[in-house]
PDB file of C-alpha atoms in Angstrom:
ATOM      1  CA  UNK A   1     -41.118  43.844 -29.837  1.00  0.00           C
ATOM      2  CA  UNK A   2     -41.217  46.500 -27.164  1.00  0.00           C
ATOM      3  CA  UNK A   3     -43.412  47.769 -24.619  1.00  0.00           C
ATOM      4  CA  UNK A   4     -46.967  49.282 -24.675  1.00  0.00           C
ATOM      5  CA  UNK A   5     -48.881  50.958 -21.928  1.00  0.00           C
ATOM      6  CA  UNK A   6     -51.325  53.794 -21.343  1.00  0.00           C
ATOM      7  CA  UNK A   7     -50.314  56.662 -18.994  1.00  0.00           C
ATOM      8  CA  UNK A   8     -53.231  58.256 -17.171  1.00  0.00           C
ATOM      9  CA  UNK A   9     -52.624  61.781 -16.181  1.00  0.00           C
ATOM     10  CA  UNK A  10     -54.606  64.992 -15.360  1.00  0.00           C
ATOM     11  CA  UNK A  11     -54.899  65.994 -19.005  1.00  0.00           C
ATOM     12  CA  UNK A  12     -56.385  62.557 -20.072  1.00  0.00           C
ATOM     13  CA  UNK A  13     -54.746  59.369 -21.263  1.00  0.00           C
ATOM     14  CA  UNK A  14     -51.681  58.787 -23.513  1.00  0.00           C
ATOM     15  CA  UNK A  15     -51.147  55.520 -25.212  1.00  0.00           C
ATOM     16  CA  UNK A  16     -47.429  54.908 -25.497  1.00  0.00           C
ATOM     17  CA  UNK A  17     -45.728  52.275 -27.757  1.00  0.00           C
ATOM     18  CA  UNK A  18     -42.012  51.855 -27.118  1.00  0.00           C
ATOM     19  CA  UNK A  19     -39.864  50.100 -29.578  1.00  0.00           C
ATOM     20  CA  UNK A  20     -37.527  49.167 -26.705  1.00  0.00           C
ATOM     21  CA  UNK A  21     -38.125  46.289 -24.465  1.00  0.00           C
ATOM     22  CA  UNK A  22     -37.622  46.324 -20.714  1.00  0.00           C
ATOM     23  CA  UNK A  23     -39.241  47.689 -17.701  1.00  0.00           C
ATOM     24  CA  UNK A  24     -36.494  50.395 -17.253  1.00  0.00           C
ATOM     25  CA  UNK A  25     -37.496  51.900 -20.729  1.00  0.00           C
ATOM     26  CA  UNK A  26     -41.131  52.115 -19.454  1.00  0.00           C
ATOM     27  CA  UNK A  27     -39.874  53.955 -16.475  1.00  0.00           C
ATOM     28  CA  UNK A  28     -37.707  56.260 -18.416  1.00  0.00           C
ATOM     29  CA  UNK A  29     -40.787  56.997 -20.748  1.00  0.00           C
ATOM     30  CA  UNK A  30     -43.018  57.622 -17.825  1.00  0.00           C
ATOM     31  CA  UNK A  31     -40.317  60.139 -16.412  1.00  0.00           C
ATOM     32  CA  UNK A  32     -40.010  61.978 -19.775  1.00  0.00           C
ATOM     33  CA  UNK A  33     -43.898  62.227 -20.080  1.00  0.00           C
ATOM     34  CA  UNK A  34     -43.932  63.460 -16.430  1.00  0.00           C
ATOM     35  CA  UNK A  35     -41.364  66.195 -16.947  1.00  0.00           C
ATOM     36  CA  UNK A  36     -43.079  67.151 -20.223  1.00  0.00           C
ATOM     37  CA  UNK A  37     -46.500  67.472 -18.666  1.00  0.00           C
ATOM     38  CA  UNK A  38     -44.968  69.362 -15.571  1.00  0.00           C
ATOM     39  CA  UNK A  39     -43.171  71.824 -17.833  1.00  0.00           C
ATOM     40  CA  UNK A  40     -46.234  72.291 -20.140  1.00  0.00           C
ATOM     41  CA  UNK A  41     -43.907  72.453 -23.197  1.00  0.00           C
ATOM     42  CA  UNK A  42     -45.978  70.332 -25.591  1.00  0.00           C
ATOM     43  CA  UNK A  43     -49.226  72.248 -25.536  1.00  0.00           C
ATOM     44  CA  UNK A  44     -47.285  75.571 -25.719  1.00  0.00           C
ATOM     45  CA  UNK A  45     -45.247  74.362 -28.623  1.00  0.00           C
ATOM     46  CA  UNK A  46     -48.214  73.062 -30.465  1.00  0.00           C
ATOM     47  CA  UNK A  47     -50.047  76.533 -29.968  1.00  0.00           C
ATOM     48  CA  UNK A  48     -46.944  78.309 -30.991  1.00  0.00           C
ATOM     49  CA  UNK A  49     -46.777  76.143 -34.238  1.00  0.00           C
ATOM     50  CA  UNK A  50     -50.264  77.312 -35.242  1.00  0.00           C
ATOM     51  CA  UNK A  51     -49.716  81.041 -34.349  1.00  0.00           C
ATOM     52  CA  UNK A  52     -46.394  81.929 -35.570  1.00  0.00           C
ATOM     53  CA  UNK A  53     -44.362  81.252 -38.721  1.00  0.00           C
ATOM     54  CA  UNK A  54     -43.545  77.598 -38.672  1.00  0.00           C
ATOM     55  CA  UNK A  55     -40.508  78.067 -40.869  1.00  0.00           C
ATOM     56  CA  UNK A  56     -39.228  80.549 -38.264  1.00  0.00           C
ATOM     57  CA  UNK A  57     -40.014  78.250 -35.392  1.00  0.00           C
ATOM     58  CA  UNK A  58     -38.190  75.421 -37.018  1.00  0.00           C
ATOM     59  CA  UNK A  59     -35.195  77.726 -37.810  1.00  0.00           C
ATOM     60  CA  UNK A  60     -35.079  79.042 -34.195  1.00  0.00           C
ATOM     61  CA  UNK A  61     -35.408  75.374 -32.757  1.00  0.00           C
ATOM     62  CA  UNK A  62     -32.350  74.379 -35.039  1.00  0.00           C
ATOM     63  CA  UNK A  63     -30.348  77.342 -33.735  1.00  0.00           C
ATOM     64  CA  UNK A  64     -31.165  76.542 -30.244  1.00  0.00           C
ATOM     65  CA  UNK A  65     -30.304  73.017 -30.659  1.00  0.00           C
ATOM     66  CA  UNK A  66     -26.875  73.935 -32.133  1.00  0.00           C
ATOM     67  CA  UNK A  67     -26.132  76.174 -29.180  1.00  0.00           C
ATOM     68  CA  UNK A  68     -27.295  73.478 -26.566  1.00  0.00           C
ATOM     69  CA  UNK A  69     -25.206  70.883 -28.331  1.00  0.00           C
ATOM     70  CA  UNK A  70     -22.065  73.100 -28.409  1.00  0.00           C
ATOM     71  CA  UNK A  71     -22.614  74.098 -24.638  1.00  0.00           C
ATOM     72  CA  UNK A  72     -22.836  70.476 -23.718  1.00  0.00           C
ATOM     73  CA  UNK A  73     -19.515  69.701 -25.363  1.00  0.00           C
ATOM     74  CA  UNK A  74     -18.017  72.597 -23.492  1.00  0.00           C
ATOM     75  CA  UNK A  75     -19.330  71.940 -20.019  1.00  0.00           C
ATOM     76  CA  UNK A  76     -18.076  69.464 -17.369  1.00  0.00           C
ATOM     77  CA  UNK A  77     -20.740  70.024 -14.729  1.00  0.00           C
ATOM     78  CA  UNK A  78     -23.424  67.259 -14.557  1.00  0.00           C
ATOM     79  CA  UNK A  79     -26.107  69.518 -13.626  1.00  0.00           C
ATOM     80  CA  UNK A  80     -25.496  71.853 -16.550  1.00  0.00           C
ATOM     81  CA  UNK A  81     -25.685  68.924 -18.900  1.00  0.00           C
ATOM     82  CA  UNK A  82     -28.991  67.926 -17.663  1.00  0.00           C
ATOM     83  CA  UNK A  83     -30.216  71.440 -17.915  1.00  0.00           C
ATOM     84  CA  UNK A  84     -28.969  71.751 -21.501  1.00  0.00           C
ATOM     85  CA  UNK A  85     -30.509  68.361 -22.367  1.00  0.00           C
ATOM     86  CA  UNK A  86     -33.913  69.600 -20.940  1.00  0.00           C
ATOM     87  CA  UNK A  87     -33.543  72.736 -23.092  1.00  0.00           C
ATOM     88  CA  UNK A  88     -32.637  70.593 -26.074  1.00  0.00           C
ATOM     89  CA  UNK A  89     -35.694  68.530 -25.471  1.00  0.00           C
ATOM     90  CA  UNK A  90     -37.756  71.766 -25.285  1.00  0.00           C
ATOM     91  CA  UNK A  91     -36.295  72.840 -28.632  1.00  0.00           C
ATOM     92  CA  UNK A  92     -37.298  69.512 -30.278  1.00  0.00           C
ATOM     93  CA  UNK A  93     -40.727  69.900 -28.785  1.00  0.00           C
ATOM     94  CA  UNK A  94     -41.243  73.246 -30.752  1.00  0.00           C
ATOM     95  CA  UNK A  95     -39.634  71.785 -33.935  1.00  0.00           C
ATOM     96  CA  UNK A  96     -41.793  68.725 -34.293  1.00  0.00           C
ATOM     97  CA  UNK A  97     -45.344  70.410 -34.388  1.00  0.00           C
ATOM     98  CA  UNK A  98     -43.867  73.037 -36.616  1.00  0.00           C
ATOM     99  CA  UNK A  99     -42.638  70.395 -39.026  1.00  0.00           C
ATOM    100  CA  UNK A 100     -45.807  68.463 -38.852  1.00  0.00           C
ATOM    101  CA  UNK A 101     -47.879  71.530 -39.585  1.00  0.00           C
ATOM    102  CA  UNK A 102     -45.738  72.514 -42.587  1.00  0.00           C
ATOM    103  CA  UNK A 103     -46.184  68.930 -44.038  1.00  0.00           C
ATOM    104  CA  UNK A 104     -49.937  69.063 -43.517  1.00  0.00           C
ATOM    105  CA  UNK A 105     -50.182  72.329 -45.140  1.00  0.00           C
ATOM    106  CA  UNK A 106     -48.050  71.276 -48.147  1.00  0.00           C
ATOM    107  CA  UNK A 107     -49.188  67.897 -48.913  1.00  0.00           C
ATOM    108  CA  UNK A 108     -52.787  67.031 -50.151  1.00  0.00           C
ATOM    109  CA  UNK A 109     -54.706  64.521 -48.020  1.00  0.00           C
ATOM    110  CA  UNK A 110     -54.522  61.716 -50.405  1.00  0.00           C
ATOM    111  CA  UNK A 111     -50.754  61.875 -50.445  1.00  0.00           C
ATOM    112  CA  UNK A 112     -50.224  62.392 -46.720  1.00  0.00           C
ATOM    113  CA  UNK A 113     -49.334  58.720 -46.024  1.00  0.00           C
ATOM    114  CA  UNK A 114     -46.421  58.655 -48.420  1.00  0.00           C
ATOM    115  CA  UNK A 115     -45.208  62.133 -47.384  1.00  0.00           C
ATOM    116  CA  UNK A 116     -45.099  60.965 -43.778  1.00  0.00           C
ATOM    117  CA  UNK A 117     -43.424  57.731 -44.696  1.00  0.00           C
ATOM    118  CA  UNK A 118     -40.425  59.395 -46.222  1.00  0.00           C
ATOM    119  CA  UNK A 119     -39.102  61.248 -43.109  1.00  0.00           C
ATOM    120  CA  UNK A 120     -40.021  58.176 -40.970  1.00  0.00           C
ATOM    121  CA  UNK A 121     -37.845  55.961 -43.232  1.00  0.00           C
ATOM    122  CA  UNK A 122     -34.977  58.444 -43.200  1.00  0.00           C
ATOM    123  CA  UNK A 123     -35.131  58.788 -39.329  1.00  0.00           C
ATOM    124  CA  UNK A 124     -35.251  55.219 -38.740  1.00  0.00           C
ATOM    125  CA  UNK A 125     -32.455  54.644 -41.221  1.00  0.00           C
ATOM    126  CA  UNK A 126     -30.315  57.223 -39.496  1.00  0.00           C
ATOM    127  CA  UNK A 127     -30.811  55.373 -36.301  1.00  0.00           C
ATOM    128  CA  UNK A 128     -29.405  52.293 -37.899  1.00  0.00           C
ATOM    129  CA  UNK A 129     -26.434  53.877 -39.864  1.00  0.00           C
ATOM    130  CA  UNK A 130     -25.858  56.746 -37.503  1.00  0.00           C
ATOM    131  CA  UNK A 131     -23.952  54.759 -34.696  1.00  0.00           C
ATOM    132  CA  UNK A 132     -21.553  53.344 -37.337  1.00  0.00           C
ATOM    133  CA  UNK A 133     -20.922  56.746 -38.918  1.00  0.00           C
ATOM    134  CA  UNK A 134     -20.415  58.267 -35.577  1.00  0.00           C
ATOM    135  CA  UNK A 135     -18.127  55.384 -34.260  1.00  0.00           C
ATOM    136  CA  UNK A 136     -15.794  55.588 -37.135  1.00  0.00           C
ATOM    137  CA  UNK A 137     -14.689  59.216 -36.620  1.00  0.00           C
ATOM    138  CA  UNK A 138     -14.462  58.480 -32.889  1.00  0.00           C
ATOM    139  CA  UNK A 139     -12.009  55.717 -33.581  1.00  0.00           C
ATOM    140  CA  UNK A 140      -9.785  57.954 -35.696  1.00  0.00           C
ATOM    141  CA  UNK A 141      -9.405  61.531 -34.306  1.00  0.00           C
ATOM    142  CA  UNK A 142     -10.910  60.939 -30.912  1.00  0.00           C
ATOM    143  CA  UNK A 143     -14.203  60.656 -29.051  1.00  0.00           C
ATOM    144  CA  UNK A 144     -14.934  64.458 -29.132  1.00  0.00           C
ATOM    145  CA  UNK A 145     -14.765  64.974 -32.855  1.00  0.00           C
ATOM    146  CA  UNK A 146     -18.152  63.330 -33.688  1.00  0.00           C
ATOM    147  CA  UNK A 147     -19.937  65.376 -31.221  1.00  0.00           C
ATOM    148  CA  UNK A 148     -19.287  68.567 -33.227  1.00  0.00           C
ATOM    149  CA  UNK A 149     -21.056  67.125 -36.165  1.00  0.00           C
ATOM    150  CA  UNK A 150     -24.488  67.429 -34.562  1.00  0.00           C
ATOM    151  CA  UNK A 151     -24.396  71.044 -33.483  1.00  0.00           C
ATOM    152  CA  UNK A 152     -22.963  72.057 -36.906  1.00  0.00           C
ATOM    153  CA  UNK A 153     -25.648  70.074 -38.773  1.00  0.00           C
ATOM    154  CA  UNK A 154     -28.351  71.859 -36.649  1.00  0.00           C
ATOM    155  CA  UNK A 155     -26.678  75.228 -37.525  1.00  0.00           C
ATOM    156  CA  UNK A 156     -26.648  74.302 -41.130  1.00  0.00           C
ATOM    157  CA  UNK A 157     -30.246  73.258 -41.158  1.00  0.00           C
ATOM    158  CA  UNK A 158     -31.090  76.661 -39.632  1.00  0.00           C
ATOM    159  CA  UNK A 159     -28.975  78.645 -42.146  1.00  0.00           C
ATOM    160  CA  UNK A 160     -30.660  76.639 -44.935  1.00  0.00           C
ATOM    161  CA  UNK A 161     -34.082  77.686 -43.600  1.00  0.00           C
ATOM    162  CA  UNK A 162     -33.188  81.351 -43.414  1.00  0.00           C
ATOM    163  CA  UNK A 163     -33.265  81.785 -47.256  1.00  0.00           C
ATOM    164  CA  UNK A 164     -36.042  83.292 -49.274  1.00  0.00           C
ATOM    165  CA  UNK A 165     -39.219  81.500 -49.082  1.00  0.00           C
ATOM    166  CA  UNK A 166     -40.375  79.591 -52.265  1.00  0.00           C
ATOM    167  CA  UNK A 167     -43.971  79.260 -52.790  1.00  0.00           C
TER     168      UNK A 167
END
């Protein structure tokens, strides 16, 4: 189920497997890859995750995500929404390599498969359960209310990461 293709670009080749079927999803993925390559965010983010505190990078990413999501709720201009979504994507581009690096540093090689499986299961489970959980509050107080949960959860994650480091 889904689509697979190899994107050939100036930096090499990228094998892409989408869990979503349809040619339009392939086009969307190619557009996202093109924007990411044009902006050069991924290589910069990976390098930053190797050179600065990964914890600080994750906290900053969560704070930026919270601010972007709150700003998206407040704006009514389409171009501003797209700009904020691009900034939100850049924030995620910095969070992911920092998270992977922390996991790699904290888990012995023999246990890596299990350590990677847990966040993957949680992420996929949230994609299944999330729409229902978001739909219920939208039906009760209104459509805007569930949008506030995401920025506040990002801010809470950032606040949780600010505490003392436990080694």
